[in-house]
PDB file of C-alpha atoms and ligand atoms in Angstrom:
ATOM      1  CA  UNK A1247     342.638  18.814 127.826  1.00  0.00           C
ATOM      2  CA  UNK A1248     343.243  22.400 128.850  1.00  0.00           C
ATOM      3  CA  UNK A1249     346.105  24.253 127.647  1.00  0.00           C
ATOM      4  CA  UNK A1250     347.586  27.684 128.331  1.00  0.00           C
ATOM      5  CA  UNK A1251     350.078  29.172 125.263  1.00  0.00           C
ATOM      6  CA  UNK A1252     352.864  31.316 126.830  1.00  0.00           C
ATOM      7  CA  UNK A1253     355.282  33.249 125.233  1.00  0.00           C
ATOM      8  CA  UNK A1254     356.414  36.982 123.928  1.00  0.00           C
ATOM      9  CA  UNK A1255     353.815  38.845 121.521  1.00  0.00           C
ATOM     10  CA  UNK A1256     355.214  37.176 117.791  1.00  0.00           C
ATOM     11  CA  UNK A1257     356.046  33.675 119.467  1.00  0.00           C
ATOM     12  CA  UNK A1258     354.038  31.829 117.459  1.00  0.00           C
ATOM     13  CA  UNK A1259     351.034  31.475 120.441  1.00  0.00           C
ATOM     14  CA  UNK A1260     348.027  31.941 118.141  1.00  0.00           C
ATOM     15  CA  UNK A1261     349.806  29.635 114.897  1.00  0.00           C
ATOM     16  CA  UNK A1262     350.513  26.729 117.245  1.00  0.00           C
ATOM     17  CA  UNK A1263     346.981  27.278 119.172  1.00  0.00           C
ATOM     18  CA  UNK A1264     345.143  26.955 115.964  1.00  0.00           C
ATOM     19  CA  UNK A1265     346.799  24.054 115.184  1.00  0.00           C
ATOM     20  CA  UNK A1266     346.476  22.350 118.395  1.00  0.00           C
ATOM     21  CA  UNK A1267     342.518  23.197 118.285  1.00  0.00           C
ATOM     22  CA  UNK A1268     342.483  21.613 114.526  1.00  0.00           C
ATOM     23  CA  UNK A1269     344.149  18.559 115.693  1.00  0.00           C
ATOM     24  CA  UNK A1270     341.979  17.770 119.011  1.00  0.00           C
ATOM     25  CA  UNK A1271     338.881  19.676 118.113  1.00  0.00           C
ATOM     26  CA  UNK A1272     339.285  21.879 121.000  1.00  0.00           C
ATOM     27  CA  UNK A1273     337.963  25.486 120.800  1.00  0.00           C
ATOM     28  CA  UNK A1274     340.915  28.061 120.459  1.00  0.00           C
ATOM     29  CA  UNK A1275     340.430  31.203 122.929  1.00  0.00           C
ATOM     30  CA  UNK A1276     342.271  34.286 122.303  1.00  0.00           C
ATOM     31  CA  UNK A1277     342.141  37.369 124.275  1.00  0.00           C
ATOM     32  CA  UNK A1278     343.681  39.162 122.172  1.00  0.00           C
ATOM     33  CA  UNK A1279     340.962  37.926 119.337  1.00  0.00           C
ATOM     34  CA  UNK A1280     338.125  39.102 121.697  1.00  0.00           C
ATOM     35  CA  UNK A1281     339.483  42.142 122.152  1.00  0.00           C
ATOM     36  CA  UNK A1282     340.152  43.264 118.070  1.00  0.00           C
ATOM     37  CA  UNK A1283     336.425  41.704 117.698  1.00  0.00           C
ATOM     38  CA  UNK A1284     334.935  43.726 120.059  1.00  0.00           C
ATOM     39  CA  UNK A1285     337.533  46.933 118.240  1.00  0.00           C
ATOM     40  CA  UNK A1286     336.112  45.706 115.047  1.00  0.00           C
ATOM     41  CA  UNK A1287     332.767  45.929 116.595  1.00  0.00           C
ATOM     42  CA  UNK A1288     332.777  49.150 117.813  1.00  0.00           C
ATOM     43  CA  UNK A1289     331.151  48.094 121.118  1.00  0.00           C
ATOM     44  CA  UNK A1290     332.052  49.254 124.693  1.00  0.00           C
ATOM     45  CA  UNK A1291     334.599  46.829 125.530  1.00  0.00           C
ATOM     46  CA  UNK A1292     336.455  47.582 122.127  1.00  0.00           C
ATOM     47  CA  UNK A1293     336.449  51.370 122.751  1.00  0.00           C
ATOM     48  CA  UNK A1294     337.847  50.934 126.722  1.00  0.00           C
ATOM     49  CA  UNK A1295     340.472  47.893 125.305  1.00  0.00           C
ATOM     50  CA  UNK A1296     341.823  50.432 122.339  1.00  0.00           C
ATOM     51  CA  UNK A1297     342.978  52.716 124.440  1.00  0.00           C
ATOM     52  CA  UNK A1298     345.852  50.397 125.805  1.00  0.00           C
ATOM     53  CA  UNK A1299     346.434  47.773 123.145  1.00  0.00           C
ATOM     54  CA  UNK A1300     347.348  50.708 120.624  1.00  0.00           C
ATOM     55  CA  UNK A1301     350.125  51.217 123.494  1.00  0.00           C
ATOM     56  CA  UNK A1302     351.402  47.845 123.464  1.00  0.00           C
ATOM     57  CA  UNK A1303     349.809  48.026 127.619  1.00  0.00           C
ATOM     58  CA  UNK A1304     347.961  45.102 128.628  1.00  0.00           C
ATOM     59  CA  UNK A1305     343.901  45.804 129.177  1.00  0.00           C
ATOM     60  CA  UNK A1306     343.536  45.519 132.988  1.00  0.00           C
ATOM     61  CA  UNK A1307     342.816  42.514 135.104  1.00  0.00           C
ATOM     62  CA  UNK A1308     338.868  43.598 135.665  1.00  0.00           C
ATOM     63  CA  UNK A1309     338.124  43.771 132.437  1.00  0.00           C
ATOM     64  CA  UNK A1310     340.001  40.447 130.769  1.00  0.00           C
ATOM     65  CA  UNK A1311     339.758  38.038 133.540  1.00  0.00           C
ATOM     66  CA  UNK A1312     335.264  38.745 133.141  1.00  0.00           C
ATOM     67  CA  UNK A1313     335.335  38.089 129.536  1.00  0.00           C
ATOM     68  CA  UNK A1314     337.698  35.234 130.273  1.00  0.00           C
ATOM     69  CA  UNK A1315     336.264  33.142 132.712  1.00  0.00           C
ATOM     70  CA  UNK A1316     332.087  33.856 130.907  1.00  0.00           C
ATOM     71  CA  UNK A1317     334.129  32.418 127.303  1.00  0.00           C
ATOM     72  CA  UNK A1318     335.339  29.722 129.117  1.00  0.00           C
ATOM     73  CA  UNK A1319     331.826  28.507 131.238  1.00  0.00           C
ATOM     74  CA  UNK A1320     330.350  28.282 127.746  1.00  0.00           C
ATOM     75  CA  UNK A1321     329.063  24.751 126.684  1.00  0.00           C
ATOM     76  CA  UNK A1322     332.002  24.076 123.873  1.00  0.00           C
ATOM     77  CA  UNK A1323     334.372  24.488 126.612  1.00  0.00           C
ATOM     78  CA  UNK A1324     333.153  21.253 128.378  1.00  0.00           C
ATOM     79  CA  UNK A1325     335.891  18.725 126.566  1.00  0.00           C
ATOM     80  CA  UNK A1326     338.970  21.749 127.260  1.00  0.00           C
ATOM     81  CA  UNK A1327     340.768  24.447 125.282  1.00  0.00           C
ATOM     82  CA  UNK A1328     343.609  26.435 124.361  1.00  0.00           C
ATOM     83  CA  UNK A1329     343.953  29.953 125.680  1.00  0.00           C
ATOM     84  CA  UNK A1330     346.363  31.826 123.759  1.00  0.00           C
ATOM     85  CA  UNK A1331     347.230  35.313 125.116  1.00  0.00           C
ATOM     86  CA  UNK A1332     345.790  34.487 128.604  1.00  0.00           C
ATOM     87  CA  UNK A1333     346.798  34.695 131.685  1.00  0.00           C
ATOM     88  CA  UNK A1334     349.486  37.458 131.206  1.00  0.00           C
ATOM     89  CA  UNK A1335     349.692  38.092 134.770  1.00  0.00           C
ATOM     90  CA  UNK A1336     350.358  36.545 137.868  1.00  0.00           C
ATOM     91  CA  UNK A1337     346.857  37.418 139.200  1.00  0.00           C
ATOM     92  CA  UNK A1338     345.038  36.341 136.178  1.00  0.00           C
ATOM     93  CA  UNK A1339     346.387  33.223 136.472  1.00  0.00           C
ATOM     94  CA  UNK A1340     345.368  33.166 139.733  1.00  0.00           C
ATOM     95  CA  UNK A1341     341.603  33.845 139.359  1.00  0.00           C
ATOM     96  CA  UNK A1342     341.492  31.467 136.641  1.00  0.00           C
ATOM     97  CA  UNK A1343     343.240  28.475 138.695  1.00  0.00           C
ATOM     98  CA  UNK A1344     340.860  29.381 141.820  1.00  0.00           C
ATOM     99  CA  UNK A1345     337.966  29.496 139.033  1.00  0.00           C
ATOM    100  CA  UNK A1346     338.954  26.085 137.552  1.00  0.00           C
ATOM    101  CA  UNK A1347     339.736  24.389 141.481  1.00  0.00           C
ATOM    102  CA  UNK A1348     336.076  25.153 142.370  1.00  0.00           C
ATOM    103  CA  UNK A1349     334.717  22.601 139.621  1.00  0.00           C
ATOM    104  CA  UNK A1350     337.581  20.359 140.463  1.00  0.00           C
ATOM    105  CA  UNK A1351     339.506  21.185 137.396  1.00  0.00           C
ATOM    106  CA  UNK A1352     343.011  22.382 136.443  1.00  0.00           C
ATOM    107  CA  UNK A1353     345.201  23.138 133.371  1.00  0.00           C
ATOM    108  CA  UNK A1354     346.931  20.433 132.186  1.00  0.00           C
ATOM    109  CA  UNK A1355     349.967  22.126 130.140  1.00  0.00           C
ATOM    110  CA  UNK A1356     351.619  25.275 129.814  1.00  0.00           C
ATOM    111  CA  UNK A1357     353.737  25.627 126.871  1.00  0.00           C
ATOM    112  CA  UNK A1358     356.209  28.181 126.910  1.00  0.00           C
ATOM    113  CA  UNK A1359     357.049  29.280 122.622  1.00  0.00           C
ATOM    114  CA  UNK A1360     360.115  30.341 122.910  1.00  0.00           C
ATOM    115  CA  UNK A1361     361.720  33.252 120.573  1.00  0.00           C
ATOM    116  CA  UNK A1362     364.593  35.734 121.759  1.00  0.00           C
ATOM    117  CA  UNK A1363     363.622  39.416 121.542  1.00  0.00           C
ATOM    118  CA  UNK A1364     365.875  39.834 118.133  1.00  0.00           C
ATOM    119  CA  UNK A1365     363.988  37.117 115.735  1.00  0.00           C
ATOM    120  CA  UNK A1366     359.913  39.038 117.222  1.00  0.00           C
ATOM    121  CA  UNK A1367     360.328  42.174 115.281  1.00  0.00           C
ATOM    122  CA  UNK A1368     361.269  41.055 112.033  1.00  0.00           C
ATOM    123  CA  UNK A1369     358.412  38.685 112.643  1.00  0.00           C
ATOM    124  CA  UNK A1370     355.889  41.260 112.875  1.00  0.00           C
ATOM    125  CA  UNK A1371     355.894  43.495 110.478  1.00  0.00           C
ATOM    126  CA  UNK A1372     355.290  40.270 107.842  1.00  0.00           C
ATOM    127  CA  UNK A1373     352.271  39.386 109.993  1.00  0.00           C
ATOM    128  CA  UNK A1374     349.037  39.338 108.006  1.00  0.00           C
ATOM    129  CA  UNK A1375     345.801  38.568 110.615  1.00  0.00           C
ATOM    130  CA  UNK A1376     342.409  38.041 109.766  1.00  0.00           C
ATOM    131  CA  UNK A1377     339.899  39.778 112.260  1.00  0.00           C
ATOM    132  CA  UNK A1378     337.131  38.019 111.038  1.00  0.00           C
ATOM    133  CA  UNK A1379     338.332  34.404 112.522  1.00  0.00           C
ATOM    134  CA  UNK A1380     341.865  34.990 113.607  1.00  0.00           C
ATOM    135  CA  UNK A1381     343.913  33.203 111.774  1.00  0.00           C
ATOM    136  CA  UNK A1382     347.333  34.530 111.332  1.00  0.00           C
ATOM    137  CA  UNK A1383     349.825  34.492 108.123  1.00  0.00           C
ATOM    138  CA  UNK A1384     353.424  35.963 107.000  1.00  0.00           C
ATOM    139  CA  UNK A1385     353.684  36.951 104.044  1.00  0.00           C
ATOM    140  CA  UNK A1386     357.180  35.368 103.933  1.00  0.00           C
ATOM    141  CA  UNK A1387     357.113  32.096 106.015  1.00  0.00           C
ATOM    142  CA  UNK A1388     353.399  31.400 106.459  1.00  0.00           C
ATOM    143  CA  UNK A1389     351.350  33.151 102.844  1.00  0.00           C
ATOM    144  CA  UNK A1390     348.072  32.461 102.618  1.00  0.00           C
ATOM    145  CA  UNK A1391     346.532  30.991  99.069  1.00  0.00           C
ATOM    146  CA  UNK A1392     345.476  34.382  97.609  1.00  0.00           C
ATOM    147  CA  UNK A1393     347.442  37.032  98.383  1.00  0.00           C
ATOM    148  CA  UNK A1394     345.662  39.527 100.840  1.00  0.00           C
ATOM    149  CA  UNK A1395     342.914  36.931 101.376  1.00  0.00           C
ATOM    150  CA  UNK A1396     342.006  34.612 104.632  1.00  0.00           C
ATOM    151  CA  UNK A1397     342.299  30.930 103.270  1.00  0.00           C
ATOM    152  CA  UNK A1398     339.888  29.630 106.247  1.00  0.00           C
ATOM    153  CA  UNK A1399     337.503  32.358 105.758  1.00  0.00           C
ATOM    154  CA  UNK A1400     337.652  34.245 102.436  1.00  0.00           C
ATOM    155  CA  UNK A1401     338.038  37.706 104.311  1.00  0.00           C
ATOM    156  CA  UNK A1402     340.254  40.964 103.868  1.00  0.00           C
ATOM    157  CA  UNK A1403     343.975  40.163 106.083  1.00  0.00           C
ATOM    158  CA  UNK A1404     345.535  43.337 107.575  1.00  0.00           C
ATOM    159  CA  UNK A1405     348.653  44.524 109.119  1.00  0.00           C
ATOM    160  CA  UNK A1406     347.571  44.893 112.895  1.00  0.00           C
ATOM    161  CA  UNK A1407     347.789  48.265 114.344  1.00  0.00           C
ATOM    162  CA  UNK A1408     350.330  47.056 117.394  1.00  0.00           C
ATOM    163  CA  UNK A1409     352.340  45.831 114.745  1.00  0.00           C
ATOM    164  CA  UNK A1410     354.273  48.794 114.034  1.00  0.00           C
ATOM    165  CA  UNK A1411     357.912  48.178 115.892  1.00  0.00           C
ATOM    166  CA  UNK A1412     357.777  51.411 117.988  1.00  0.00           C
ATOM    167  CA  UNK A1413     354.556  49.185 119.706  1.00  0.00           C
ATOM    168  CA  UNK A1414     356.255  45.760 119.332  1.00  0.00           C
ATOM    169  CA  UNK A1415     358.857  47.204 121.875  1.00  0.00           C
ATOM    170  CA  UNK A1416     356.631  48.011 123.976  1.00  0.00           C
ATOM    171  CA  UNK A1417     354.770  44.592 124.224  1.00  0.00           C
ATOM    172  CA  UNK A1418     358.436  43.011 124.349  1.00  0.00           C
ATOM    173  CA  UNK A1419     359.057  45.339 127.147  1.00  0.00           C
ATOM    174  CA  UNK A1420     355.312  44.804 129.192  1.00  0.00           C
ATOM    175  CA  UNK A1421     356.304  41.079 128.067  1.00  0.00           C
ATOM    176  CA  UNK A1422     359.172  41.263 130.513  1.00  0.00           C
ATOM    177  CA  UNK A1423     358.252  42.707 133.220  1.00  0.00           C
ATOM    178  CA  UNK A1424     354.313  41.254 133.450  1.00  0.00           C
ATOM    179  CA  UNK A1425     354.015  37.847 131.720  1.00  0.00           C
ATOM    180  CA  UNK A1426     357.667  36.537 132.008  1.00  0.00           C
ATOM    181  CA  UNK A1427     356.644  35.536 135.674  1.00  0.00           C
ATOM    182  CA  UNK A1428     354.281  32.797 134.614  1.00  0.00           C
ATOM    183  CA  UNK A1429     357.351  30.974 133.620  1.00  0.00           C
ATOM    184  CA  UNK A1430     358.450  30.308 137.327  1.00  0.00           C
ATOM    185  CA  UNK A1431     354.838  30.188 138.381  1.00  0.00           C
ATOM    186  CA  UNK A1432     353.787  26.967 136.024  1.00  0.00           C
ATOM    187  CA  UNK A1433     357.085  25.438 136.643  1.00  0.00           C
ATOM    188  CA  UNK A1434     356.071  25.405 140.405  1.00  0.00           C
ATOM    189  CA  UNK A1435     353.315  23.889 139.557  1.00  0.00           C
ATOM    190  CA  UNK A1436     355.346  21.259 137.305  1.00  0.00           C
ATOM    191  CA  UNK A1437     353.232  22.001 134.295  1.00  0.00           C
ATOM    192  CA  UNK A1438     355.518  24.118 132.405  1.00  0.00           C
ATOM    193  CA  UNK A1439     357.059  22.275 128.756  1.00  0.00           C
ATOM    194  CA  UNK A1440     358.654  24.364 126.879  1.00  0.00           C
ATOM    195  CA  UNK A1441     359.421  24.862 122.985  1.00  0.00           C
ATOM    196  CA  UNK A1442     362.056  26.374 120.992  1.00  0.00           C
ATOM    197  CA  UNK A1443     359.786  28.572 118.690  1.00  0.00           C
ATOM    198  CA  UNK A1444     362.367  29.794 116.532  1.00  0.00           C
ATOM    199  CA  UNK A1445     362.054  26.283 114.297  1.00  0.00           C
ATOM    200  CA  UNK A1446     359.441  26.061 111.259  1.00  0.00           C
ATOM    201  CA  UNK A1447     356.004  26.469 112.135  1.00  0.00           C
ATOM    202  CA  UNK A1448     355.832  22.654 111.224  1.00  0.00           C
ATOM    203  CA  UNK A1449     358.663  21.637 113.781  1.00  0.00           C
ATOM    204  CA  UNK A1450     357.374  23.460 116.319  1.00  0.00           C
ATOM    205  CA  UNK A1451     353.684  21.644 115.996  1.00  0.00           C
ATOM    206  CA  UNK A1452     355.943  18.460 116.046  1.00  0.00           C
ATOM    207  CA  UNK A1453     357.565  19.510 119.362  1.00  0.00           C
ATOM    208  CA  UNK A1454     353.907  20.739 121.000  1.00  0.00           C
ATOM    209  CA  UNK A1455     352.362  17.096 120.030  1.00  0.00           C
ATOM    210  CA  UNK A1456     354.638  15.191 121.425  1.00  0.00           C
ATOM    211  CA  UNK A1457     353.948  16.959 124.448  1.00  0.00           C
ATOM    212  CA  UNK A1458     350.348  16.442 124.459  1.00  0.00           C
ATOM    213  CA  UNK A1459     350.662  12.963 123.539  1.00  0.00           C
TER     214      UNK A1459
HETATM  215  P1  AP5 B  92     347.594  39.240 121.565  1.00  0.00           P
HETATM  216  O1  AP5 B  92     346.697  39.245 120.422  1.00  0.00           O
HETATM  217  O2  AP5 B  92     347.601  38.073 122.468  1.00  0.00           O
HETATM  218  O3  AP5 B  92     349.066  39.568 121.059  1.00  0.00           O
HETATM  219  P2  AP5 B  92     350.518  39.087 121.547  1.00  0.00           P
HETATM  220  O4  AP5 B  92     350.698  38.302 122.779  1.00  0.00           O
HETATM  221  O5  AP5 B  92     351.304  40.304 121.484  1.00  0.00           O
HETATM  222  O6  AP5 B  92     350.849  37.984 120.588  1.00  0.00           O
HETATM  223  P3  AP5 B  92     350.675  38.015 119.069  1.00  0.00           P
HETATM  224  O7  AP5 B  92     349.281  37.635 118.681  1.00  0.00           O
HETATM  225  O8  AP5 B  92     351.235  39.294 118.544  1.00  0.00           O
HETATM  226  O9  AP5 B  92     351.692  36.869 118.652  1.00  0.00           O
HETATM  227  P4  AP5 B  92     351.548  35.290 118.673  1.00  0.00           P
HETATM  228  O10 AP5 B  92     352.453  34.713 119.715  1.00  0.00           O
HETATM  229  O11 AP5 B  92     350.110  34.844 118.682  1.00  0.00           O
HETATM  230  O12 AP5 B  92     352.223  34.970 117.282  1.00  0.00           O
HETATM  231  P5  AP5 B  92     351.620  34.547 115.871  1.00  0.00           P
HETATM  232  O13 AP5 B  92     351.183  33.121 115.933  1.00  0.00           O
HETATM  233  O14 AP5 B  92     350.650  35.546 115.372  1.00  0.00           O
HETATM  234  O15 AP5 B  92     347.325  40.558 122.455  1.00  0.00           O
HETATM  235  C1  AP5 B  92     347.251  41.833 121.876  1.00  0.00           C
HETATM  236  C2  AP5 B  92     346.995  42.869 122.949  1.00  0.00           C
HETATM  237  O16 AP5 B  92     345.728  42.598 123.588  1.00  0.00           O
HETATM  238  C3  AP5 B  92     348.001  42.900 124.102  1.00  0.00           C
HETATM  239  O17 AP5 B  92     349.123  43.695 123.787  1.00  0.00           O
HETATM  240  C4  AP5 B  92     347.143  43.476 125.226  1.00  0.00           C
HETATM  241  O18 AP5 B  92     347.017  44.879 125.094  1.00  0.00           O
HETATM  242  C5  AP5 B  92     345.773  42.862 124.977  1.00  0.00           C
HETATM  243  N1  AP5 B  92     345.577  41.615 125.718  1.00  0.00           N
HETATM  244  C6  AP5 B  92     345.369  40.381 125.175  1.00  0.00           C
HETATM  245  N2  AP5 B  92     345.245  39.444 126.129  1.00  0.00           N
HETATM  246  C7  AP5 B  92     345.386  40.095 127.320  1.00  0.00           C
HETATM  247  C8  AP5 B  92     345.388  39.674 128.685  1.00  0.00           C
HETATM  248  N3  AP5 B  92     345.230  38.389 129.028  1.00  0.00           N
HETATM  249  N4  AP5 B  92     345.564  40.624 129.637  1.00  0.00           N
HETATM  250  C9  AP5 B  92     345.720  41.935 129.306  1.00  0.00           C
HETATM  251  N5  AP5 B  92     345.756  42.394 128.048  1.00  0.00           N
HETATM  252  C10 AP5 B  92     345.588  41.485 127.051  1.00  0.00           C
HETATM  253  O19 AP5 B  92     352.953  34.610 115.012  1.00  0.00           O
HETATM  254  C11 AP5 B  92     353.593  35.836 114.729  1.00  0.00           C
HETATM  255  C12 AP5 B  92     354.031  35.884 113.256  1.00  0.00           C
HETATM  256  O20 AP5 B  92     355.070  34.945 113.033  1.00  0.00           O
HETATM  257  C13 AP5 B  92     352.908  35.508 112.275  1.00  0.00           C
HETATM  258  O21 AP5 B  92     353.054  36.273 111.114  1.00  0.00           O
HETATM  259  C14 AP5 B  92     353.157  34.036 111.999  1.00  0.00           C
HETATM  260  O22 AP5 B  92     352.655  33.632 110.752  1.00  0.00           O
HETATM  261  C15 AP5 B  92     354.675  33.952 112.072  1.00  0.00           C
HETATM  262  N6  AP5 B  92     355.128  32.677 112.610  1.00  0.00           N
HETATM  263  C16 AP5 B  92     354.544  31.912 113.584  1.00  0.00           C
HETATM  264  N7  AP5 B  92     355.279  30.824 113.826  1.00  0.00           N
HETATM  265  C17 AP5 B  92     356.373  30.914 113.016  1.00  0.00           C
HETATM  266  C18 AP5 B  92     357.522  30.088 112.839  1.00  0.00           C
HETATM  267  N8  AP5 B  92     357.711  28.958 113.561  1.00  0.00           N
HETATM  268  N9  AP5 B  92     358.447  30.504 111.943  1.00  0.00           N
HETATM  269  C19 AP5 B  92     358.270  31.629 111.227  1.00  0.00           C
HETATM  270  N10 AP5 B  92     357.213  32.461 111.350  1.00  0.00           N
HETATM  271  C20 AP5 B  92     356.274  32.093 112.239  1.00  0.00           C
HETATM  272 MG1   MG B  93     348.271  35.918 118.698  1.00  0.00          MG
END
């Protein structure tokens, strides 16, 4: 099964991907993930993706659709995935259906997480993210078992530096213009489901299985 997460930055995208990966052992590919890695890393890619993520800009097409399409030709791939954070623009999702039609493939879902504008920014600034595997946390709605500490993975969590609401604006406002568009494009398609992400994390999951059931 291959499944694209849409939805603002804050939606949920990466909390419900995780969970959909944990419940049909499907790998969980976020863009957004490669990119802090590779920031984490210190490597070329990170330098050259800081420069807009720290702007709430998306990294151009070039660069994410490469890393994209070489993540998803890898062998763990083979039984489908969730991308989460990808495509984010009309083109991207372009290269990666032309990609996907040359090996007689095609995404299966698209499920729009949906959260008005007001509810994101309170979200964010309770975020807690672990770089070291991704997982995400609240401190509110979603803690982790030790405060401060990844539950999956035993490393530090930190406050993510597009987190701070001058930044979240920005990604609402990129969010708009850029990624918005996919709506109309997978409902063309007639793969488009969408969910009303402002529920619990666990009524949310319940609404996203049914789908994929
Ligand atoms: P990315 O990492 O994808 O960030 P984003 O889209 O802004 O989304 P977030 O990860 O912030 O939110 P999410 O929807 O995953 O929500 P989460 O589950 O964490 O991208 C970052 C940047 O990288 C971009 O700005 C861009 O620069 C670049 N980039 C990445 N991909 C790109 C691409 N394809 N093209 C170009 N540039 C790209 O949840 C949010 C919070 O809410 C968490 O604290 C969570 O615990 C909590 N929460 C989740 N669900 C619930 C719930 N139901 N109720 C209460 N709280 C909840
Ligand atoms: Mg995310």
């Amino acid at each position: 099964m291959k499944i694209i997460m849409l939805g603002a930055p804050g939606a949920g995208k990466g909390t419900q991907a995780q969970l959909i990966a944990e419940k049909y052992q499907i790998p969980h590919i976020s863009t957004g993930d490669i990119f802090r890695a590779n920031i984490k890393a210190g490597t070329q890619l990170g330098k050259e993706a800081r420069q807009y993520m720290d702007q709430g800009l998306l990294v151009p097409d070039e660069l994410t659709v490469k890393i994209l399409l070489d993540r998803v030709a890898q062998e763990d791939c083979a039984g489908g995935y969730v991308l989460d954070g990808f495509p984010r623009t009309i083109p991207q999702a372009q290269v990666l259906d032309e990609a996907l039609a040359k090996q007689g493939e095609k995404i299966d879902y698209a499920i729009d997480v949906n959260v008005p504008d007001e509810n994101i920014i309170r979200r964010m600034s309770g975020r807690r993210a672990c770089l070291a595997c991704g997982a995400t946390y609240h401190i509110e709605h979603v803690p982790p078992k030790q405060e401060g500490i990844c539950d999956h993975c035993g490393q530090k969590l930190v406050l993510r530096d597009d987190d701070k609401p001058e930044t979240v604006k920005n990604r609402l406002k990129v969010y708009h213009e850029q990624t918005q568009p996919l709506i109309e494009y997978y409902t063309e398609q007639g793969i488009l489901r969408t969910v009303d992400g402002t529920r619990s994390m666990a009524e949310v999951f319940d609404a996203v299985a049914a789908i994929l059931s």
